[in-house]
PDB file of C-alpha atoms in Angstrom:
ATOM      1  CA  MET A   1     155.986   3.502  67.594  1.00  0.00           C
ATOM      2  CA  GLN A   2     156.490   1.126  70.535  1.00  0.00           C
ATOM      3  CA  LYS A   3     152.818   1.551  71.551  1.00  0.00           C
ATOM      4  CA  LEU A   4     151.687   0.725  68.014  1.00  0.00           C
ATOM      5  CA  LEU A   5     153.859  -2.387  67.946  1.00  0.00           C
ATOM      6  CA  THR A   6     152.521  -3.505  71.339  1.00  0.00           C
ATOM      7  CA  PHE A   7     148.943  -2.955  70.152  1.00  0.00           C
ATOM      8  CA  LEU A   8     149.538  -4.981  66.982  1.00  0.00           C
ATOM      9  CA  ILE A   9     151.024  -7.883  68.962  1.00  0.00           C
ATOM     10  CA  LEU A  10     148.092  -7.872  71.397  1.00  0.00           C
ATOM     11  CA  ALA A  11     145.545  -7.616  68.570  1.00  0.00           C
ATOM     12  CA  SER A  12     147.252 -10.502  66.773  1.00  0.00           C
ATOM     13  CA  SER A  13     147.122 -12.634  69.952  1.00  0.00           C
ATOM     14  CA  CYS A  14     143.426 -11.885  70.437  1.00  0.00           C
ATOM     15  CA  LEU A  15     142.618 -12.819  66.850  1.00  0.00           C
ATOM     16  CA  THR A  16     144.574 -16.041  67.204  1.00  0.00           C
ATOM     17  CA  ALA A  17     142.742 -16.855  70.454  1.00  0.00           C
ATOM     18  CA  ALA A  18     139.381 -16.195  68.788  1.00  0.00           C
ATOM     19  CA  GLU A  19     140.286 -18.577  65.993  1.00  0.00           C
ATOM     20  CA  LEU A  20     141.422 -21.231  68.479  1.00  0.00           C
ATOM     21  CA  ALA A  21     138.170 -21.000  70.413  1.00  0.00           C
ATOM     22  CA  GLU A  22     136.362 -22.458  67.411  1.00  0.00           C
ATOM     23  CA  GLU A  23     138.885 -25.239  66.815  1.00  0.00           C
ATOM     24  CA  THR A  24     141.839 -25.401  69.100  1.00  0.00           C
ATOM     25  CA  GLU A  25     145.293 -26.126  67.779  1.00  0.00           C
ATOM     26  CA  LEU A  26     145.908 -28.455  70.717  1.00  0.00           C
ATOM     27  CA  LYS A  27     144.606 -31.975  70.175  1.00  0.00           C
ATOM     28  CA  PHE A  28     144.471 -34.381  73.095  1.00  0.00           C
ATOM     29  CA  ALA A  29     143.236 -37.806  74.101  1.00  0.00           C
ATOM     30  CA  PHE A  30     142.792 -39.656  77.387  1.00  0.00           C
ATOM     31  CA  TYR A  31     143.324 -43.418  77.627  1.00  0.00           C
ATOM     32  CA  SER A  32     142.962 -45.906  80.461  1.00  0.00           C
ATOM     33  CA  SER A  33     143.258 -49.678  80.716  1.00  0.00           C
ATOM     34  CA  ALA A  34     140.755 -49.427  83.562  1.00  0.00           C
ATOM     35  CA  TRP A  35     137.877 -48.766  81.152  1.00  0.00           C
ATOM     36  CA  GLY A  36     136.111 -52.039  80.610  1.00  0.00           C
ATOM     37  CA  GLU A  37     138.774 -54.070  82.394  1.00  0.00           C
ATOM     38  CA  ASN A  38     137.763 -53.347  86.010  1.00  0.00           C
ATOM     39  CA  THR A  39     141.312 -52.477  87.031  1.00  0.00           C
ATOM     40  CA  ASP A  40     142.614 -49.513  88.962  1.00  0.00           C
ATOM     41  CA  ASP A  41     145.000 -48.382  86.225  1.00  0.00           C
ATOM     42  CA  GLY A  42     145.421 -44.638  85.878  1.00  0.00           C
ATOM     43  CA  LEU A  43     144.786 -42.277  82.996  1.00  0.00           C
ATOM     44  CA  ARG A  44     147.219 -41.300  80.285  1.00  0.00           C
ATOM     45  CA  LEU A  45     146.894 -37.970  78.496  1.00  0.00           C
ATOM     46  CA  VAL A  46     148.555 -37.557  75.102  1.00  0.00           C
ATOM     47  CA  ALA A  47     148.614 -34.046  73.614  1.00  0.00           C
ATOM     48  CA  TYR A  48     149.640 -32.776  70.171  1.00  0.00           C
ATOM     49  CA  ASN A  49     150.568 -29.119  69.698  1.00  0.00           C
ATOM     50  CA  GLN A  50     149.783 -27.952  66.162  1.00  0.00           C
ATOM     51  CA  THR A  51     151.335 -24.506  66.733  1.00  0.00           C
ATOM     52  CA  ARG A  52     154.873 -23.349  66.037  1.00  0.00           C
ATOM     53  CA  ASN A  53     155.332 -22.363  69.696  1.00  0.00           C
ATOM     54  CA  GLN A  54     155.815 -24.457  72.808  1.00  0.00           C
ATOM     55  CA  ILE A  55     152.719 -24.408  75.008  1.00  0.00           C
ATOM     56  CA  GLN A  56     151.904 -25.209  78.644  1.00  0.00           C
ATOM     57  CA  LEU A  57     148.732 -27.262  79.119  1.00  0.00           C
ATOM     58  CA  THR A  58     147.535 -26.565  82.661  1.00  0.00           C
ATOM     59  CA  SER A  59     144.036 -28.048  82.982  1.00  0.00           C
ATOM     60  CA  ILE A  60     141.104 -29.754  81.358  1.00  0.00           C
ATOM     61  CA  SER A  61     137.748 -29.524  83.125  1.00  0.00           C
ATOM     62  CA  PHE A  62     134.907 -31.806  82.100  1.00  0.00           C
ATOM     63  CA  LEU A  63     131.756 -29.672  82.340  1.00  0.00           C
ATOM     64  CA  LYS A  64     129.221 -32.266  83.416  1.00  0.00           C
ATOM     65  CA  THR A  65     125.633 -31.260  82.660  1.00  0.00           C
ATOM     66  CA  GLY A  66     123.678 -33.733  84.786  1.00  0.00           C
ATOM     67  CA  GLU A  67     121.591 -32.334  87.639  1.00  0.00           C
ATOM     68  CA  GLU A  68     123.699 -33.966  90.346  1.00  0.00           C
ATOM     69  CA  SER A  69     127.013 -33.808  88.505  1.00  0.00           C
ATOM     70  CA  GLU A  70     129.960 -31.645  89.452  1.00  0.00           C
ATOM     71  CA  PRO A  71     132.629 -30.646  86.923  1.00  0.00           C
ATOM     72  CA  VAL A  72     135.655 -32.955  86.854  1.00  0.00           C
ATOM     73  CA  ASN A  73     138.818 -30.851  86.995  1.00  0.00           C
ATOM     74  CA  ILE A  74     142.140 -32.321  85.941  1.00  0.00           C
ATOM     75  CA  ASN A  75     145.144 -30.112  86.690  1.00  0.00           C
ATOM     76  CA  PHE A  76     148.662 -30.683  85.441  1.00  0.00           C
ATOM     77  CA  ASN A  77     151.585 -28.723  84.063  1.00  0.00           C
ATOM     78  CA  LEU A  78     152.392 -30.370  80.744  1.00  0.00           C
ATOM     79  CA  THR A  79     154.886 -28.783  78.360  1.00  0.00           C
ATOM     80  CA  VAL A  80     154.000 -29.627  74.761  1.00  0.00           C
ATOM     81  CA  PRO A  81     156.721 -28.794  72.217  1.00  0.00           C
ATOM     82  CA  ALA A  82     155.996 -26.877  69.027  1.00  0.00           C
ATOM     83  CA  LEU A  83     154.526 -29.213  66.398  1.00  0.00           C
ATOM     84  CA  GLY A  84     155.093 -32.078  68.792  1.00  0.00           C
ATOM     85  CA  TYR A  85     153.639 -34.543  71.279  1.00  0.00           C
ATOM     86  CA  ALA A  86     153.782 -34.854  75.046  1.00  0.00           C
ATOM     87  CA  ASP A  87     152.120 -37.221  77.477  1.00  0.00           C
ATOM     88  CA  VAL A  88     151.553 -37.584  81.179  1.00  0.00           C
ATOM     89  CA  ASP A  89     150.353 -40.419  83.407  1.00  0.00           C
ATOM     90  CA  LEU A  90     147.749 -39.489  86.016  1.00  0.00           C
ATOM     91  CA  PRO A  91     145.971 -41.352  88.797  1.00  0.00           C
ATOM     92  CA  TYR A  92     142.603 -42.720  87.742  1.00  0.00           C
ATOM     93  CA  ILE A  93     139.875 -40.073  87.585  1.00  0.00           C
ATOM     94  CA  ASP A  94     136.315 -41.119  86.758  1.00  0.00           C
ATOM     95  CA  LEU A  95     135.357 -39.207  83.611  1.00  0.00           C
ATOM     96  CA  LEU A  96     132.271 -41.328  82.991  1.00  0.00           C
ATOM     97  CA  LEU A  97     129.869 -40.042  85.646  1.00  0.00           C
ATOM     98  CA  GLY A  98     126.971 -37.705  84.954  1.00  0.00           C
ATOM     99  CA  ASN A  99     126.386 -38.388  81.265  1.00  0.00           C
ATOM    100  CA  GLU A 100     123.273 -40.279  80.185  1.00  0.00           C
ATOM    101  CA  CYS A 101     124.812 -41.255  76.839  1.00  0.00           C
ATOM    102  CA  ILE A 102     127.822 -42.810  78.583  1.00  0.00           C
ATOM    103  CA  ASP A 103     125.632 -44.653  81.109  1.00  0.00           C
ATOM    104  CA  ARG A 104     123.419 -46.050  78.350  1.00  0.00           C
ATOM    105  CA  THR A 105     126.386 -47.054  76.209  1.00  0.00           C
ATOM    106  CA  MET A 106     128.235 -48.789  79.050  1.00  0.00           C
ATOM    107  CA  ALA A 107     125.038 -50.686  79.945  1.00  0.00           C
ATOM    108  CA  GLU A 108     124.978 -52.035  76.379  1.00  0.00           C
ATOM    109  CA  ASN A 109     128.399 -53.651  76.913  1.00  0.00           C
ATOM    110  CA  TRP A 110     130.458 -51.233  74.833  1.00  0.00           C
ATOM    111  CA  LYS A 111     134.117 -50.679  75.762  1.00  0.00           C
ATOM    112  CA  LEU A 112     135.429 -47.128  76.162  1.00  0.00           C
ATOM    113  CA  VAL A 113     138.749 -46.830  74.333  1.00  0.00           C
ATOM    114  CA  GLU A 114     139.486 -43.106  74.188  1.00  0.00           C
ATOM    115  CA  VAL A 115     138.246 -39.647  75.178  1.00  0.00           C
ATOM    116  CA  SER A 116     139.503 -36.996  72.756  1.00  0.00           C
ATOM    117  CA  ASN A 117     138.798 -33.590  71.237  1.00  0.00           C
ATOM    118  CA  TYR A 118     138.943 -34.996  67.713  1.00  0.00           C
ATOM    119  CA  THR A 119     136.906 -37.522  65.757  1.00  0.00           C
ATOM    120  CA  LEU A 120     138.187 -41.074  65.938  1.00  0.00           C
ATOM    121  CA  ASN A 121     138.441 -43.013  62.723  1.00  0.00           C
ATOM    122  CA  PRO A 122     139.149 -46.782  62.718  1.00  0.00           C
ATOM    123  CA  SER A 123     142.212 -46.166  60.554  1.00  0.00           C
ATOM    124  CA  VAL A 124     143.629 -43.943  63.319  1.00  0.00           C
ATOM    125  CA  ARG A 125     143.663 -46.967  65.619  1.00  0.00           C
ATOM    126  CA  ASN A 126     145.391 -49.044  62.904  1.00  0.00           C
ATOM    127  CA  LEU A 127     142.364 -51.291  62.532  1.00  0.00           C
ATOM    128  CA  ILE A 128     141.700 -53.098  59.296  1.00  0.00           C
ATOM    129  CA  ILE A 129     137.977 -53.678  59.041  1.00  0.00           C
ATOM    130  CA  GLU A 130     137.067 -56.424  56.619  1.00  0.00           C
ATOM    131  CA  ASP A 131     133.515 -56.978  57.861  1.00  0.00           C
ATOM    132  CA  THR A 132     131.857 -53.680  58.754  1.00  0.00           C
ATOM    133  CA  ASP A 133     128.841 -55.494  60.208  1.00  0.00           C
ATOM    134  CA  SER A 134     131.025 -56.873  62.983  1.00  0.00           C
ATOM    135  CA  PHE A 135     132.562 -53.601  64.157  1.00  0.00           C
ATOM    136  CA  ARG A 136     131.093 -50.228  65.102  1.00  0.00           C
ATOM    137  CA  ILE A 137     132.343 -47.085  66.744  1.00  0.00           C
ATOM    138  CA  TYR A 138     129.895 -45.209  68.957  1.00  0.00           C
ATOM    139  CA  GLN A 139     130.480 -41.776  70.443  1.00  0.00           C
ATOM    140  CA  CYS A 140     129.126 -39.624  73.268  1.00  0.00           C
ATOM    141  CA  VAL A 141     129.836 -35.884  73.467  1.00  0.00           C
ATOM    142  CA  GLU A 142     130.657 -33.675  76.431  1.00  0.00           C
ATOM    143  CA  ASN A 143     131.948 -30.110  76.847  1.00  0.00           C
ATOM    144  CA  VAL A 144     135.322 -29.366  78.420  1.00  0.00           C
ATOM    145  CA  LEU A 145     137.194 -26.225  79.366  1.00  0.00           C
ATOM    146  CA  THR A 146     140.836 -26.469  78.303  1.00  0.00           C
ATOM    147  CA  THR A 147     143.432 -24.046  79.696  1.00  0.00           C
ATOM    148  CA  TRP A 148     146.821 -23.581  78.081  1.00  0.00           C
ATOM    149  CA  SER A 149     149.315 -20.818  77.396  1.00  0.00           C
ATOM    150  CA  SER A 150     152.469 -20.023  75.470  1.00  0.00           C
ATOM    151  CA  ALA A 151     155.287 -17.515  75.696  1.00  0.00           C
ATOM    152  CA  TYR A 152     153.190 -15.152  73.558  1.00  0.00           C
ATOM    153  CA  TYR A 153     150.051 -14.962  75.683  1.00  0.00           C
ATOM    154  CA  ARG A 154     148.844 -15.673  79.192  1.00  0.00           C
ATOM    155  CA  ALA A 155     146.601 -18.598  80.027  1.00  0.00           C
ATOM    156  CA  ARG A 156     143.597 -18.897  77.748  1.00  0.00           C
ATOM    157  CA  GLU A 157     140.483 -20.973  78.298  1.00  0.00           C
ATOM    158  CA  TYR A 158     138.821 -22.748  75.401  1.00  0.00           C
ATOM    159  CA  GLU A 159     135.418 -24.347  75.741  1.00  0.00           C
ATOM    160  CA  GLU A 160     135.281 -27.227  73.325  1.00  0.00           C
ATOM    161  CA  TRP A 161     133.847 -30.717  73.001  1.00  0.00           C
ATOM    162  CA  VAL A 162     135.322 -34.116  73.599  1.00  0.00           C
ATOM    163  CA  LEU A 163     134.094 -37.418  72.240  1.00  0.00           C
ATOM    164  CA  PHE A 164     133.891 -40.595  74.289  1.00  0.00           C
ATOM    165  CA  HIS A 165     134.848 -43.307  71.780  1.00  0.00           C
ATOM    166  CA  PHE A 166     133.468 -46.800  72.376  1.00  0.00           C
ATOM    167  CA  GLU A 167     134.140 -49.987  70.452  1.00  0.00           C
ATOM    168  CA  ASN A 168     131.995 -53.082  70.200  1.00  0.00           C
ATOM    169  CA  ARG A 169     132.865 -56.202  68.291  1.00  0.00           C
ATOM    170  CA  ARG A 170     129.766 -58.255  67.699  1.00  0.00           C
ATOM    171  CA  GLU A 171     129.821 -62.006  67.352  1.00  0.00           C
ATOM    172  CA  TYR A 172     127.445 -63.477  64.797  1.00  0.00           C
TER     173      TYR A 172
END
């Protein structure tokens, strides 16, 4: 009976992990005042745990695809409470290198405002847009490898995408 119970728990964990691989239940976003301001401010990571269990976020690796680009690994030990938020301040790490879309966008004078694993909507940023011709959101995509665990399973890696969210207010 104990073996059957152990098997069912492991099978349940594997099924949950398979579901999470498609859309993870951990949402996160990176912010930095340094983007577009030419300062040496650090990064801030904000994470939201959509599960009913506390999790430990241990790393996010940006899987750069450019020929001369190396992955950017960010390691931390962030406890995110069940159905709750957590954040951590980090030294500045350049997440912008090795992506043609980001290079092109930055050259067009767009300002990076957020890097997240969810789609940004202007209403999320509490913006009221009265003239849609004067405001646009532009996004670049990149793959990341996110590693986190809970009391119910060992560290799991999830390959997922992040969006680089840029804002540009045009003057007419």
